[in-house]
């Protein structure tokens, strides 16, 4: 039996937060922190949009692990989080409705707060 859509949406929000954190500690700002990008991702084919960002994980992980010695353990933890936050049945291909957007926003907000508390200065 698959996961409920609300659970999937929340996981996608947490996944977005993990990708955002990896982008930040990788030393190169990308577009995940730009206003409106999270909602663009979930409104323009989430599966396709997330796959684009997941394709960049290797290079971001490399930069994080080689760029800042203090980021090495954090980068490894983020990689595990990314794996854990990918929904069991995959990322939906259809756009998120209003309820799913709320769940996505909640997951993103909560997970980003966790990373801000845990990683602090590495995110700046």
Coordinates of N, CA and C in Angstrom, one line a residue:
X1 N 0.8 -1.2 0.0 CA 0.0 0.0 0.0 C 0.9 1.2 0.0
X2 N 0.6 2.2 -0.8 CA 1.4 3.4 -1.0 C 1.2 4.4 0.1
X3 N 2.0 5.4 0.1 CA 1.8 6.5 1.1 C 0.7 7.4 0.7
X4 N 0.1 8.1 1.7 CA -0.9 9.1 1.4 C -0.3 10.3 0.8
X5 N -1.1 11.0 0.0 CA -0.6 12.1 -0.7 C 0.0 13.2 0.2
X6 N -0.7 13.4 1.3 CA -0.2 14.4 2.3 C 1.2 14.0 2.8
X7 N 1.4 12.7 3.1 CA 2.7 12.2 3.6 C 3.8 12.4 2.5
X8 N 3.4 12.1 1.3 CA 4.3 12.3 0.2 C 4.7 13.7 0.0
X9 N 3.7 14.6 0.1 CA 4.0 16.1 -0.1 C 4.9 16.6 1.1
X10 N 4.7 16.1 2.3 CA 5.5 16.5 3.4 C 6.9 16.0 3.2
X11 N 7.1 14.8 2.8 CA 8.4 14.2 2.5 C 9.1 15.0 1.4
X12 N 8.4 15.4 0.4 CA 9.0 16.2 -0.7 C 9.4 17.6 -0.1
X13 N 8.7 18.2 0.8 CA 9.1 19.4 1.5 C 10.4 19.2 2.2
X14 N 10.5 18.1 2.9 CA 11.7 17.8 3.7 C 12.9 17.5 2.7
X15 N 12.6 16.8 1.6 CA 13.6 16.6 0.6 C 14.1 17.9 0.0
X16 N 13.2 18.8 -0.2 CA 13.6 20.1 -0.7 C 14.6 20.8 0.3
X17 N 14.2 20.7 1.5 CA 15.0 21.3 2.6 C 16.4 20.7 2.6
X18 N 16.5 19.4 2.5 CA 17.8 18.7 2.5 C 18.6 19.1 1.3
X19 N 18.0 19.2 0.1 CA 18.7 19.7 -1.1 C 19.2 21.1 -0.9
X20 N 18.3 21.9 -0.3 CA 18.7 23.3 -0.1 C 19.9 23.4 0.8
X21 N 19.9 22.6 1.9 CA 21.0 22.7 2.9 C 22.3 22.2 2.2
X22 N 22.2 21.1 1.4 CA 23.4 20.6 0.7 C 24.0 21.7 -0.3
X23 N 23.0 22.4 -0.9 CA 23.4 23.4 -1.8 C 24.2 24.5 -1.1
X24 N 23.7 24.9 0.1 CA 24.3 25.9 0.9 C 25.7 25.5 1.4
X25 N 25.8 24.3 2.0 CA 27.1 24.0 2.5 C 28.1 23.6 1.4
X26 N 27.6 23.4 0.2 CA 28.5 23.2 -0.9 C 29.2 24.4 -1.4
X27 N 28.9 25.5 -0.9 CA 29.6 26.7 -1.1 C 29.2 27.5 -2.3
X28 N 28.3 27.0 -3.1 CA 27.8 27.8 -4.3 C 26.3 27.9 -4.1
X29 N 25.8 29.2 -4.1 CA 24.4 29.4 -4.0 C 23.8 29.0 -5.3
X30 N 22.6 28.4 -5.2 CA 21.9 28.0 -6.4 C 20.5 28.6 -6.3
X31 N 19.6 28.0 -7.0 CA 18.2 28.6 -7.1 C 17.3 28.1 -6.0
X32 N 17.7 27.2 -5.2 CA 16.7 26.6 -4.2 C 16.3 27.6 -3.2
X33 N 17.1 28.6 -3.0 CA 16.9 29.6 -1.9 C 16.1 30.8 -2.5
X34 N 15.9 30.9 -3.8 CA 15.2 32.0 -4.3 C 13.7 32.0 -4.0
X35 N 13.1 33.1 -3.7 CA 11.7 33.2 -3.5 C 10.9 32.6 -4.6
X36 N 9.9 31.8 -4.3 CA 9.1 31.2 -5.3 C 9.5 29.9 -5.9
X37 N 10.8 29.6 -5.7 CA 11.3 28.3 -6.3 C 10.6 27.1 -5.7
X38 N 10.4 27.0 -4.4 CA 9.8 25.8 -3.9 C 8.4 25.5 -4.6
X39 N 7.6 26.6 -4.7 CA 6.3 26.4 -5.3 C 6.4 26.2 -6.8
X40 N 7.4 26.7 -7.5 CA 7.6 26.4 -8.9 C 7.8 24.9 -9.0
X41 N 8.7 24.3 -8.2 CA 9.0 22.9 -8.3 C 7.8 22.0 -8.1
X42 N 6.9 22.4 -7.2 CA 5.7 21.5 -7.0 C 4.5 21.8 -7.9
X43 N 4.7 22.9 -8.7 CA 3.6 23.3 -9.6 C 4.0 23.0 -11.1
X44 N 5.2 22.5 -11.4 CA 5.6 22.3 -12.7 C 6.2 20.9 -12.9
X45 N 5.5 20.0 -12.4 CA 5.9 18.6 -12.6 C 7.0 18.2 -11.5
X46 N 6.6 18.0 -10.3 CA 7.5 17.8 -9.2 C 8.6 16.7 -9.5
X47 N 8.2 15.6 -10.1 CA 9.1 14.6 -10.4 C 10.3 15.1 -11.3
X48 N 9.9 15.8 -12.3 CA 10.9 16.3 -13.3 C 11.8 17.3 -12.6
X49 N 11.2 18.2 -11.8 CA 12.0 19.3 -11.2 C 12.9 18.7 -10.1
X50 N 12.4 17.8 -9.3 CA 13.2 17.2 -8.3 C 14.4 16.3 -8.9
X51 N 14.1 15.6 -10.0 CA 15.1 14.8 -10.6 C 16.3 15.7 -11.1
X52 N 16.0 16.9 -11.6 CA 17.0 17.9 -12.0 C 17.9 18.2 -10.8
X53 N 17.3 18.4 -9.7 CA 18.1 18.8 -8.5 C 18.8 17.6 -7.9
X54 N 18.2 16.4 -8.0 CA 18.9 15.2 -7.5 C 20.1 14.8 -8.4
X55 N 20.0 15.2 -9.7 CA 21.1 14.9 -10.5 C 22.4 15.8 -10.1
X56 N 22.2 16.8 -9.4 CA 23.2 17.7 -9.0 C 23.8 17.3 -7.6
X57 N 23.3 16.4 -7.0 CA 23.7 16.0 -5.6 C 25.1 15.6 -5.6
X58 N 25.6 14.8 -6.5 CA 27.0 14.3 -6.5 C 28.0 15.5 -6.5
X59 N 27.8 16.4 -7.4 CA 28.7 17.6 -7.5 C 28.6 18.4 -6.2
X60 N 27.4 18.6 -5.7 CA 27.3 19.4 -4.5 C 27.9 18.7 -3.3
X61 N 27.7 17.4 -3.2 CA 28.3 16.6 -2.1 C 29.9 16.7 -2.2
X62 N 30.4 16.6 -3.4 CA 31.8 16.7 -3.6 C 32.3 18.1 -3.1
X63 N 31.7 19.2 -3.5 CA 32.1 20.5 -3.1 C 32.0 20.7 -1.6
X64 N 30.9 20.1 -1.0 CA 30.7 20.3 0.4 C 31.8 19.5 1.2
X65 N 32.2 18.4 0.7 CA 33.2 17.5 1.4 C 34.6 18.1 1.2
X66 N 34.9 18.7 0.1 CA 36.2 19.1 -0.2 C 36.4 20.6 0.1
X67 N 35.3 21.4 0.2 CA 35.4 22.8 0.4 C 35.6 23.3 1.8
X68 N 34.9 22.7 2.7 CA 35.0 23.1 4.1 C 35.2 21.8 5.0
X69 N 36.3 21.7 5.6 CA 36.5 20.5 6.4 C 35.4 20.3 7.5
X70 N 34.9 21.4 8.0 CA 33.8 21.2 9.0 C 32.5 20.8 8.4
X71 N 32.4 20.8 7.1 CA 31.1 20.4 6.5 C 31.1 18.9 6.1
X72 N 32.2 18.2 6.3 CA 32.3 16.8 5.8 C 31.2 15.9 6.4
X73 N 31.1 15.9 7.7 CA 30.2 15.1 8.4 C 28.7 15.5 8.1
X74 N 28.5 16.8 8.0 CA 27.2 17.3 7.7 C 26.8 16.9 6.3
X75 N 27.7 17.0 5.4 CA 27.3 16.6 4.0 C 26.9 15.1 4.0
X76 N 27.6 14.3 4.7 CA 27.3 12.8 4.7 C 25.9 12.6 5.3
X77 N 25.6 13.4 6.4 CA 24.3 13.3 7.0 C 23.2 13.8 6.1
X78 N 23.4 14.8 5.3 CA 22.4 15.3 4.4 C 22.2 14.3 3.3
X79 N 23.2 13.6 2.8 CA 23.0 12.6 1.8 C 22.1 11.5 2.3
X80 N 22.3 11.1 3.6 CA 21.4 10.1 4.1 C 20.0 10.6 4.2
X81 N 19.8 11.9 4.6 CA 18.5 12.5 4.7 C 17.8 12.5 3.4
X82 N 18.6 12.9 2.3 CA 18.0 12.9 1.0 C 17.4 11.6 0.6
X83 N 18.2 10.5 0.9 CA 17.7 9.2 0.6 C 16.5 8.9 1.4
X84 N 16.4 9.2 2.6 CA 15.3 8.9 3.5 C 14.0 9.7 3.1
X85 N 14.2 10.9 2.5 CA 13.1 11.8 2.2 C 12.5 11.5 0.9
X86 N 13.1 10.7 0.0 CA 12.5 10.3 -1.2 C 11.3 9.4 -1.0
X87 N 10.1 9.8 -1.3 CA 8.9 8.9 -1.0 C 9.1 7.5 -1.6
X88 N 8.6 6.5 -0.9 CA 8.7 5.1 -1.3 C 8.2 4.8 -2.7
X89 N 7.2 5.5 -3.1 CA 6.6 5.3 -4.4 C 7.1 6.3 -5.4
X90 N 8.1 7.0 -5.1 CA 8.7 8.0 -5.9 C 8.0 9.4 -5.8
X91 N 8.6 10.4 -6.4 CA 8.0 11.7 -6.4 C 6.9 11.8 -7.4
X92 N 5.8 12.4 -7.0 CA 4.6 12.5 -7.9 C 5.0 13.3 -9.2
X93 N 4.3 12.9 -10.3 CA 4.6 13.6 -11.5 C 3.5 14.8 -11.7
X94 N 2.4 14.6 -11.0 CA 1.3 15.6 -11.1 C 1.6 16.8 -10.1
X95 N 1.1 17.9 -10.5 CA 1.2 19.1 -9.6 C 0.5 18.9 -8.3
X96 N 1.0 19.6 -7.2 CA 0.4 19.4 -5.9 C -0.8 20.3 -5.8
X97 N -1.9 19.8 -5.2 CA -3.1 20.6 -4.9 C -2.9 21.4 -3.7
X98 N -3.9 22.1 -3.2 CA -3.9 23.0 -2.1 C -3.4 22.3 -0.8
X99 N -4.0 21.1 -0.5 CA -3.7 20.4 0.7 C -2.3 19.9 0.7
X100 N -1.9 19.4 -0.5 CA -0.5 18.9 -0.6 C 0.5 20.0 -0.5
X101 N 0.2 21.2 -1.0 CA 1.1 22.4 -0.9 C 1.3 22.7 0.6
X102 N 0.2 22.7 1.4 CA 0.3 22.9 2.8 C 1.2 21.9 3.5
X103 N 1.1 20.7 3.1 CA 1.9 19.6 3.7 C 3.4 19.8 3.3
X104 N 3.6 20.1 2.0 CA 4.9 20.4 1.5 C 5.5 21.6 2.2
X105 N 4.8 22.7 2.4 CA 5.3 23.8 3.1 C 5.7 23.5 4.5
X106 N 4.8 22.7 5.2 CA 5.1 22.3 6.6 C 6.4 21.5 6.7
X107 N 6.5 20.5 5.8 CA 7.7 19.7 5.8 C 9.0 20.5 5.5
X108 N 8.9 21.4 4.5 CA 10.0 22.3 4.2 C 10.4 23.2 5.4
X109 N 9.4 23.8 6.0 CA 9.6 24.7 7.1 C 10.2 24.0 8.3
X110 N 9.6 22.9 8.6 CA 10.1 22.1 9.8 C 11.6 21.6 9.6
X111 N 11.8 21.0 8.4 CA 13.1 20.5 8.2 C 14.2 21.6 8.0
X112 N 13.8 22.7 7.4 CA 14.8 23.8 7.3 C 15.1 24.3 8.6
X113 N 14.2 24.4 9.5 CA 14.5 24.8 10.9 C 15.4 23.9 11.6
X114 N 15.2 22.6 11.4 CA 16.2 21.6 11.9 C 17.6 21.8 11.4
X115 N 17.7 22.1 10.1 CA 19.1 22.3 9.6 C 19.7 23.6 10.0
X116 N 18.8 24.6 10.1 CA 19.4 25.9 10.6 C 19.9 25.8 12.0
X117 N 19.2 25.0 12.9 CA 19.7 24.8 14.3 C 20.9 23.9 14.3
X118 N 20.9 22.9 13.5 CA 22.0 21.9 13.5 C 23.2 22.3 12.8
X119 N 23.1 23.0 11.7 CA 24.2 23.3 10.8 C 24.7 24.8 11.0
X120 N 23.8 25.6 11.5 CA 24.2 27.0 11.8 C 25.0 27.7 10.7
X121 N 26.3 28.1 11.1 CA 27.1 28.9 10.2 C 27.5 28.2 8.9
X122 N 27.4 26.9 8.8 CA 27.7 26.2 7.5 C 26.7 26.6 6.4
X123 N 25.5 27.1 6.8 CA 24.5 27.5 5.8 C 24.7 28.9 5.3
X124 N 25.6 29.6 5.8 CA 25.8 31.0 5.3 C 26.9 31.2 4.4

